Structures are given as structure tokens and as C-alpha cells.
PDB file of C-alpha atoms in Angstrom:
ATOM      1  CA  MET A   1     111.513  93.869 119.030  1.00 43.00           C
ATOM      2  CA  GLY A   2     115.358  94.159 118.878  1.00 43.00           C
ATOM      3  CA  SER A   3     118.373  91.616 119.004  1.00 46.00           C
ATOM      4  CA  SER A   4     121.908  91.756 120.194  1.00 46.00           C
ATOM      5  CA  PHE A   5     123.212  90.425 116.870  1.00 49.00           C
ATOM      6  CA  PRO A   6     125.854  88.186 118.605  1.00 51.00           C
ATOM      7  CA  ALA A   7     127.356  86.984 115.227  1.00 47.00           C
ATOM      8  CA  THR A   8     130.460  89.004 115.080  1.00 49.00           C
ATOM      9  CA  ASP A   9     132.607  86.381 113.562  1.00 49.00           C
ATOM     10  CA  GLY A  10     131.383  86.678 109.959  1.00 47.00           C
ATOM     11  CA  ARG A  11     128.824  83.898 109.829  1.00 51.00           C
ATOM     12  CA  VAL A  12     125.202  84.848 108.964  1.00 53.00           C
ATOM     13  CA  ASN A  13     122.682  85.211 111.753  1.00 54.00           C
ATOM     14  CA  ASP A  14     119.078  84.544 111.572  1.00 63.00           C
ATOM     15  CA  GLY A  15     118.106  88.296 112.743  1.00 78.00           C
ATOM     16  CA  TYR A  16     114.628  89.515 112.917  1.00 81.00           C
ATOM     17  CA  ALA A  17     112.196  91.285 110.829  1.00 85.00           C
ATOM     18  CA  VAL A  18     109.828  94.333 111.476  1.00 88.00           C
ATOM     19  CA  SER A  19     106.710  93.729 109.379  1.00 91.00           C
ATOM     20  CA  MET A  20     103.351  95.654 108.873  1.00 94.00           C
ATOM     21  CA  TRP A  21     100.552  96.366 106.324  1.00 96.00           C
ATOM     22  CA  LEU A  22     100.720  99.962 105.259  1.00 96.00           C
ATOM     23  CA  ARG A  23      98.317 102.110 103.477  1.00 97.00           C
ATOM     24  CA  ALA A  24      99.715 105.521 102.365  1.00 97.00           C
ATOM     25  CA  ASP A  25      99.848 107.855  99.117  1.00 97.00           C
ATOM     26  CA  SER A  26     101.691 110.358  97.920  1.00 96.00           C
ATOM     27  CA  LEU A  27     100.618 112.871 100.267  1.00 97.00           C
ATOM     28  CA  THR A  28     101.045 110.804 103.547  1.00 96.00           C
ATOM     29  CA  LEU A  29     103.924 112.325 105.634  1.00 95.00           C
ATOM     30  CA  GLY A  30     104.564 111.221 109.205  1.00 94.00           C
ATOM     31  CA  PHE A  31     105.151 108.027 111.371  1.00 94.00           C
ATOM     32  CA  ALA A  32     103.292 105.005 110.385  1.00 94.00           C
ATOM     33  CA  TYR A  33     104.363 103.219 113.506  1.00 91.00           C
ATOM     34  CA  ALA A  34     106.942 103.826 116.390  1.00 90.00           C
ATOM     35  CA  VAL A  35     108.088 101.860 119.402  1.00 87.00           C
ATOM     36  CA  THR A  36     109.494 104.452 121.826  1.00 85.00           C
ATOM     37  CA  ASP A  37     109.724 105.812 125.283  1.00 77.00           C
ATOM     38  CA  ALA A  38     106.719 107.841 124.674  1.00 66.00           C
ATOM     39  CA  PHE A  39     106.994 110.787 127.041  1.00 72.00           C
ATOM     40  CA  GLU A  40     104.031 112.550 126.207  1.00 76.00           C
ATOM     41  CA  ASP A  41     103.166 116.123 127.061  1.00 76.00           C
ATOM     42  CA  SER A  42      99.947 116.078 129.412  1.00 76.00           C
ATOM     43  CA  LYS A  43      98.901 119.380 128.088  1.00 81.00           C
ATOM     44  CA  THR A  44      99.255 119.073 124.652  1.00 82.00           C
ATOM     45  CA  ALA A  45      99.773 115.202 123.852  1.00 81.00           C
ATOM     46  CA  GLU A  46     102.918 115.921 122.005  1.00 83.00           C
ATOM     47  CA  VAL A  47     105.209 112.900 122.069  1.00 83.00           C
ATOM     48  CA  TYR A  48     108.693 114.734 122.179  1.00 82.00           C
ATOM     49  CA  THR A  49     110.804 111.688 120.978  1.00 83.00           C
ATOM     50  CA  LEU A  50     108.880 111.535 117.770  1.00 88.00           C
ATOM     51  CA  SER A  51     108.517 115.113 117.258  1.00 87.00           C
ATOM     52  CA  ARG A  52     112.437 115.276 117.627  1.00 84.00           C
ATOM     53  CA  LEU A  53     112.897 112.202 115.361  1.00 88.00           C
ATOM     54  CA  ALA A  54     110.726 113.864 112.452  1.00 90.00           C
ATOM     55  CA  THR A  55     112.313 116.917 112.700  1.00 87.00           C
ATOM     56  CA  ILE A  56     115.879 115.190 112.357  1.00 87.00           C
ATOM     57  CA  ILE A  57     114.278 113.275 109.376  1.00 88.00           C
ATOM     58  CA  ASP A  58     112.739 115.926 107.346  1.00 87.00           C
ATOM     59  CA  ASN A  59     115.633 118.387 107.953  1.00 84.00           C
ATOM     60  CA  GLY A  60     118.414 115.921 107.393  1.00 76.00           C
ATOM     61  CA  SER A  61     120.077 117.274 110.414  1.00 65.00           C
ATOM     62  CA  GLY A  62     121.686 114.085 111.670  1.00 63.00           C
ATOM     63  CA  GLY A  63     121.536 112.624 115.034  1.00 61.00           C
ATOM     64  CA  SER A  64     123.348 115.401 116.795  1.00 64.00           C
ATOM     65  CA  ASN A  65     120.365 116.956 117.985  1.00 69.00           C
ATOM     66  CA  TRP A  66     119.249 113.768 119.704  1.00 77.00           C
ATOM     67  CA  PHE A  67     118.496 113.740 123.518  1.00 75.00           C
ATOM     68  CA  ASP A  68     121.195 113.278 126.260  1.00 70.00           C
ATOM     69  CA  ASP A  69     118.872 111.497 128.507  1.00 69.00           C
ATOM     70  CA  THR A  70     118.144 107.881 127.878  1.00 71.00           C
ATOM     71  CA  TYR A  71     114.894 108.521 125.672  1.00 80.00           C
ATOM     72  CA  ASN A  72     114.725 106.033 122.800  1.00 82.00           C
ATOM     73  CA  VAL A  73     112.873 105.326 119.615  1.00 86.00           C
ATOM     74  CA  TYR A  74     113.553 101.798 119.249  1.00 85.00           C
ATOM     75  CA  HIS A  75     112.313 101.599 115.984  1.00 87.00           C
ATOM     76  CA  SER A  76     109.858 103.298 113.569  1.00 92.00           C
ATOM     77  CA  LEU A  77     108.799 103.674 110.054  1.00 95.00           C
ATOM     78  CA  TYR A  78     108.535 107.333 108.555  1.00 95.00           C
ATOM     79  CA  VAL A  79     106.733 107.593 105.216  1.00 97.00           C
ATOM     80  CA  ASN A  80     107.488 110.750 103.292  1.00 96.00           C
ATOM     81  CA  GLY A  81     104.732 110.092 100.357  1.00 97.00           C
ATOM     82  CA  PRO A  82     105.702 113.586  98.543  1.00 97.00           C
ATOM     83  CA  GLY A  83     109.363 112.584  98.242  1.00 96.00           C
ATOM     84  CA  GLY A  84     108.397 108.832  97.882  1.00 97.00           C
ATOM     85  CA  VAL A  85     110.694 107.626 100.496  1.00 96.00           C
ATOM     86  CA  LEU A  86     110.003 105.220 103.496  1.00 96.00           C
ATOM     87  CA  THR A  87     112.372 105.827 106.313  1.00 94.00           C
ATOM     88  CA  PHE A  88     113.164 103.204 109.138  1.00 93.00           C
ATOM     89  CA  ALA A  89     114.762 105.069 112.046  1.00 90.00           C
ATOM     90  CA  TYR A  90     115.800 104.462 115.519  1.00 87.00           C
ATOM     91  CA  ALA A  91     117.442 106.778 118.138  1.00 84.00           C
ATOM     92  CA  SER A  92     119.394 106.393 121.474  1.00 80.00           C
ATOM     93  CA  PRO A  93     121.733 108.453 123.327  1.00 78.00           C
ATOM     94  CA  THR A  94     123.788 105.041 124.002  1.00 74.00           C
ATOM     95  CA  LEU A  95     124.467 104.657 120.092  1.00 72.00           C
ATOM     96  CA  GLU A  96     127.642 106.057 118.632  1.00 72.00           C
ATOM     97  CA  GLU A  97     125.567 107.663 116.012  1.00 75.00           C
ATOM     98  CA  ARG A  98     122.482 108.765 118.132  1.00 81.00           C
ATOM     99  CA  VAL A  99     119.904 108.713 115.203  1.00 86.00           C
ATOM    100  CA  ILE A 100     120.252 105.881 112.587  1.00 85.00           C
ATOM    101  CA  GLN A 101     118.129 106.512 109.774  1.00 89.00           C
ATOM    102  CA  LEU A 102     117.805 104.106 106.774  1.00 91.00           C
ATOM    103  CA  ASP A 103     116.190 105.768 103.721  1.00 93.00           C
ATOM    104  CA  PHE A 104     114.467 103.580 100.971  1.00 95.00           C
ATOM    105  CA  ASP A 105     113.746 105.601  97.901  1.00 96.00           C
ATOM    106  CA  LEU A 106     110.738 103.975  96.327  1.00 97.00           C
ATOM    107  CA  ARG A 107     111.075 105.941  93.158  1.00 96.00           C
ATOM    108  CA  GLU A 108     114.617 104.646  92.756  1.00 95.00           C
ATOM    109  CA  ILE A 109     113.974 100.936  93.201  1.00 95.00           C
ATOM    110  CA  GLY A 110     110.629 100.898  91.392  1.00 95.00           C
ATOM    111  CA  ALA A 111     108.284 100.643  94.059  1.00 96.00           C
ATOM    112  CA  LEU A 112     106.645 103.591  94.415  1.00 96.00           C
ATOM    113  CA  TYR A 113     103.306 101.630  94.072  1.00 97.00           C
ATOM    114  CA  ALA A 114     103.481 101.277  97.703  1.00 97.00           C
ATOM    115  CA  LEU A 115     102.245 104.775  97.904  1.00 97.00           C
ATOM    116  CA  ASN A 116      99.081 104.266  95.766  1.00 97.00           C
ATOM    117  CA  GLY A 117      96.523 104.694  98.675  1.00 97.00           C
ATOM    118  CA  GLN A 118      96.043 100.526  98.675  1.00 97.00           C
ATOM    119  CA  TRP A 119      97.223  98.339 101.409  1.00 97.00           C
ATOM    120  CA  HIS A 120     100.813  97.168 101.031  1.00 96.00           C
ATOM    121  CA  HIS A 121     102.941  94.607 103.104  1.00 96.00           C
ATOM    122  CA  ILE A 122     106.109  96.213 103.955  1.00 96.00           C
ATOM    123  CA  ALA A 123     108.919  94.454 105.726  1.00 94.00           C
ATOM    124  CA  ILE A 124     112.485  95.546 106.747  1.00 93.00           C
ATOM    125  CA  ALA A 125     114.504  92.426 107.651  1.00 90.00           C
ATOM    126  CA  PHE A 126     117.697  92.670 109.575  1.00 87.00           C
ATOM    127  CA  ASN A 127     120.531  89.866 109.435  1.00 85.00           C
ATOM    128  CA  VAL A 128     124.214  89.998 110.095  1.00 81.00           C
ATOM    129  CA  GLU A 129     126.438  89.258 107.103  1.00 77.00           C
ATOM    130  CA  ASN A 130     130.137  89.131 107.102  1.00 76.00           C
ATOM    131  CA  ALA A 131     130.186  90.648 110.681  1.00 75.00           C
ATOM    132  CA  ARG A 132     127.940  93.713 109.732  1.00 80.00           C
ATOM    133  CA  VAL A 133     124.361  94.231 110.353  1.00 83.00           C
ATOM    134  CA  ARG A 134     122.248  94.530 106.692  1.00 87.00           C
ATOM    135  CA  ALA A 135     118.795  95.868 106.639  1.00 91.00           C
ATOM    136  CA  GLN A 136     116.718  94.771 103.558  1.00 93.00           C
ATOM    137  CA  LEU A 137     113.473  96.333 102.517  1.00 95.00           C
ATOM    138  CA  ILE A 138     110.554  93.881 101.205  1.00 95.00           C
ATOM    139  CA  VAL A 139     107.419  95.377  99.649  1.00 96.00           C
ATOM    140  CA  ASP A 140     104.619  92.995  98.985  1.00 95.00           C
ATOM    141  CA  GLY A 141     106.822  90.028  99.204  1.00 93.00           C
ATOM    142  CA  GLN A 142     109.312  91.714  96.715  1.00 93.00           C
ATOM    143  CA  THR A 143     112.951  92.687  97.255  1.00 93.00           C
ATOM    144  CA  SER A 144     116.499  92.498  95.188  1.00 91.00           C
ATOM    145  CA  TYR A 145     119.812  91.727  96.852  1.00 85.00           C
ATOM    146  CA  THR A 146     121.396  92.769  93.565  1.00 86.00           C
ATOM    147  CA  GLN A 147     119.735  96.246  92.774  1.00 89.00           C
ATOM    148  CA  GLU A 148     121.104  99.009  94.820  1.00 89.00           C
ATOM    149  CA  GLY A 149     118.364 100.761  97.102  1.00 91.00           C
ATOM    150  CA  TRP A 150     116.717  97.764  98.430  1.00 92.00           C
ATOM    151  CA  GLY A 151     119.309  96.885 101.158  1.00 90.00           C
ATOM    152  CA  THR A 152     121.896  98.860 103.161  1.00 88.00           C
ATOM    153  CA  CYS A 153     124.318  98.212 105.889  1.00 86.00           C
ATOM    154  CA  VAL A 154     123.420  99.507 109.289  1.00 84.00           C
ATOM    155  CA  PRO A 155     126.080 101.542 111.039  1.00 80.00           C
ATOM    156  CA  ASN A 156     124.804 100.443 114.492  1.00 73.00           C
ATOM    157  CA  PRO A 157     122.049  97.730 115.354  1.00 72.00           C
ATOM    158  CA  PRO A 158     118.639  98.708 116.912  1.00 72.00           C
ATOM    159  CA  VAL A 159     118.987  98.995 120.745  1.00 64.00           C
ATOM    160  CA  PRO A 160     117.016  96.098 122.133  1.00 63.00           C
ATOM    161  CA  MET A 161     114.105  97.185 124.487  1.00 63.00           C
ATOM    162  CA  ALA A 162     115.092  94.724 127.122  1.00 53.00           C
ATOM    163  CA  THR A 163     118.725  96.156 127.603  1.00 53.00           C
ATOM    164  CA  ALA A 164     118.018  99.840 126.672  1.00 50.00           C
ATOM    165  CA  PRO A 165     118.140 102.181 129.727  1.00 50.00           C
ATOM    166  CA  ALA A 166     114.881 103.846 130.020  1.00 49.00           C
ATOM    167  CA  ALA A 167     114.107 107.454 131.407  1.00 47.00           C
ATOM    168  CA  THR A 168     112.362 106.890 134.519  1.00 45.00           C
ATOM    169  CA  THR A 169     109.495 109.100 136.108  1.00 42.00           C
ATOM    170  CA  SER A 170     109.804 107.300 139.701  1.00 38.00           C
ATOM    171  CA  SER A 171     110.378 110.574 141.473  1.00 35.00           C
ATOM    172  CA  ILE A 172     107.191 112.252 139.979  1.00 37.00           C
ATOM    173  CA  SER A 173     103.900 111.373 141.741  1.00 39.00           C
ATOM    174  CA  SER A 174     101.108 110.122 139.703  1.00 44.00           C
ATOM    175  CA  SER A 175      99.091 113.215 140.227  1.00 49.00           C
ATOM    176  CA  SER A 176     101.458 115.423 138.778  1.00 52.00           C
ATOM    177  CA  PRO A 177     100.854 116.248 135.091  1.00 54.00           C
ATOM    178  CA  LEU A 178     104.168 115.589 132.799  1.00 53.00           C
ATOM    179  CA  VAL A 179     105.361 118.526 130.838  1.00 59.00           C
ATOM    180  CA  PHE A 180     108.180 118.613 128.751  1.00 58.00           C
ATOM    181  CA  ASP A 181     110.599 121.678 129.061  1.00 63.00           C
ATOM    182  CA  ARG A 182     112.164 122.530 125.756  1.00 59.00           C
ATOM    183  CA  SER A 183     114.813 124.413 127.025  1.00 64.00           C
ATOM    184  CA  THR A 184     116.338 121.955 129.086  1.00 64.00           C
ATOM    185  CA  ASP A 185     115.198 118.716 127.487  1.00 57.00           C
ATOM    186  CA  ARG A 186     113.574 117.278 130.460  1.00 58.00           C
ATOM    187  CA  ILE A 187     110.276 116.219 131.674  1.00 58.00           C
ATOM    188  CA  VAL A 188     109.231 118.399 134.504  1.00 60.00           C
ATOM    189  CA  THR A 189     106.238 118.412 136.857  1.00 56.00           C
TER     190      THR A 189
END
């Protein structure tokens, strides 16, 4: 997933969409999915990139708390059932704004039914319009290009996985357990 969005001359680019079936309710809180450099603590099984991103989303603290190393969340969907919000988020130290979160308030747009405990088709389509990347939420095939809240401009497009610099563990032997050191934001053995 990901795109370089080469159309910067004002024309419309085809873009791409992230699509899934989601079953969530008003109590659901957490990631429905995430594509990430999944550095998992071998002792606790915690994925630190997702833990950090969840904290940023929950606290509204912005991207200044993202890692300095090349740990990426290429894209994810975070469900805040109690708040009635779906958040499409991605993060990379290579972005001007390290964490991008696109909040879609389902109450505001009349799509709270997507959190009724039944299966719903959720998609977020990205394209380029007037040299700007735009994200559009689609719920069960419905969206609106005129009602506020269904779409938003994106300050930085998602980082394509093929070009993102990835953190490596090449110097760590395969028999050594990986542990994340919170004091240094680094993986250690």
C-alpha cells in the first residue's frame, strides 16, 4: 500500500483506497488494523510503534513524540467507539509532521451506525486534487463530497512502504530476544 502521488501539477491522480470490513461497537477502542514496522518486545509482545501511536491519538498530543529512528506506521485505522470516531493514522520520522491523524467523527456525519456491532464496509480513498492529497471516508458505499466531515486534505501523503527507510535488526543475532528500551527509544538485546 502507499503511493507516491506524482500529480503535483493540479490534475487529478487516480490515488488508491484502503478498504476493509469492520465490526465494532460503542465500546470498541483500539486498532482495527495497522501496517507497521512491528517491533515487538519478545517478553511482553507489545508492539511499541502501535503503543506510541495509540497514546498520541488518545491524548491528542500530536506527532512531536514520535520516534527519531525509522520506525513507521504506514497506515492504520483506530476505532474510538466511545467517542464515535474513526481515525486513519500513519507515522514516520521522515514526514514533516511525524504523525498524521485523520479523524472522522461518525456522529457529525450521520454514520454512527457503523459502530452498531454489525459488519460494515469501511474505505478511505486517497487522491490528488489541485495538487493536494485528499482522503475521503466511505461507509457501506456511502459518502458525501459536499457535507463537511466525510473528507479532508492531508498535509503529507502516507509514506510508501517500498521507499520508506526501515529500521533494521541486522546486527542482532537471531537467538537474542528483542527488547525495547523506553529510556532510549531503541531496540536492544
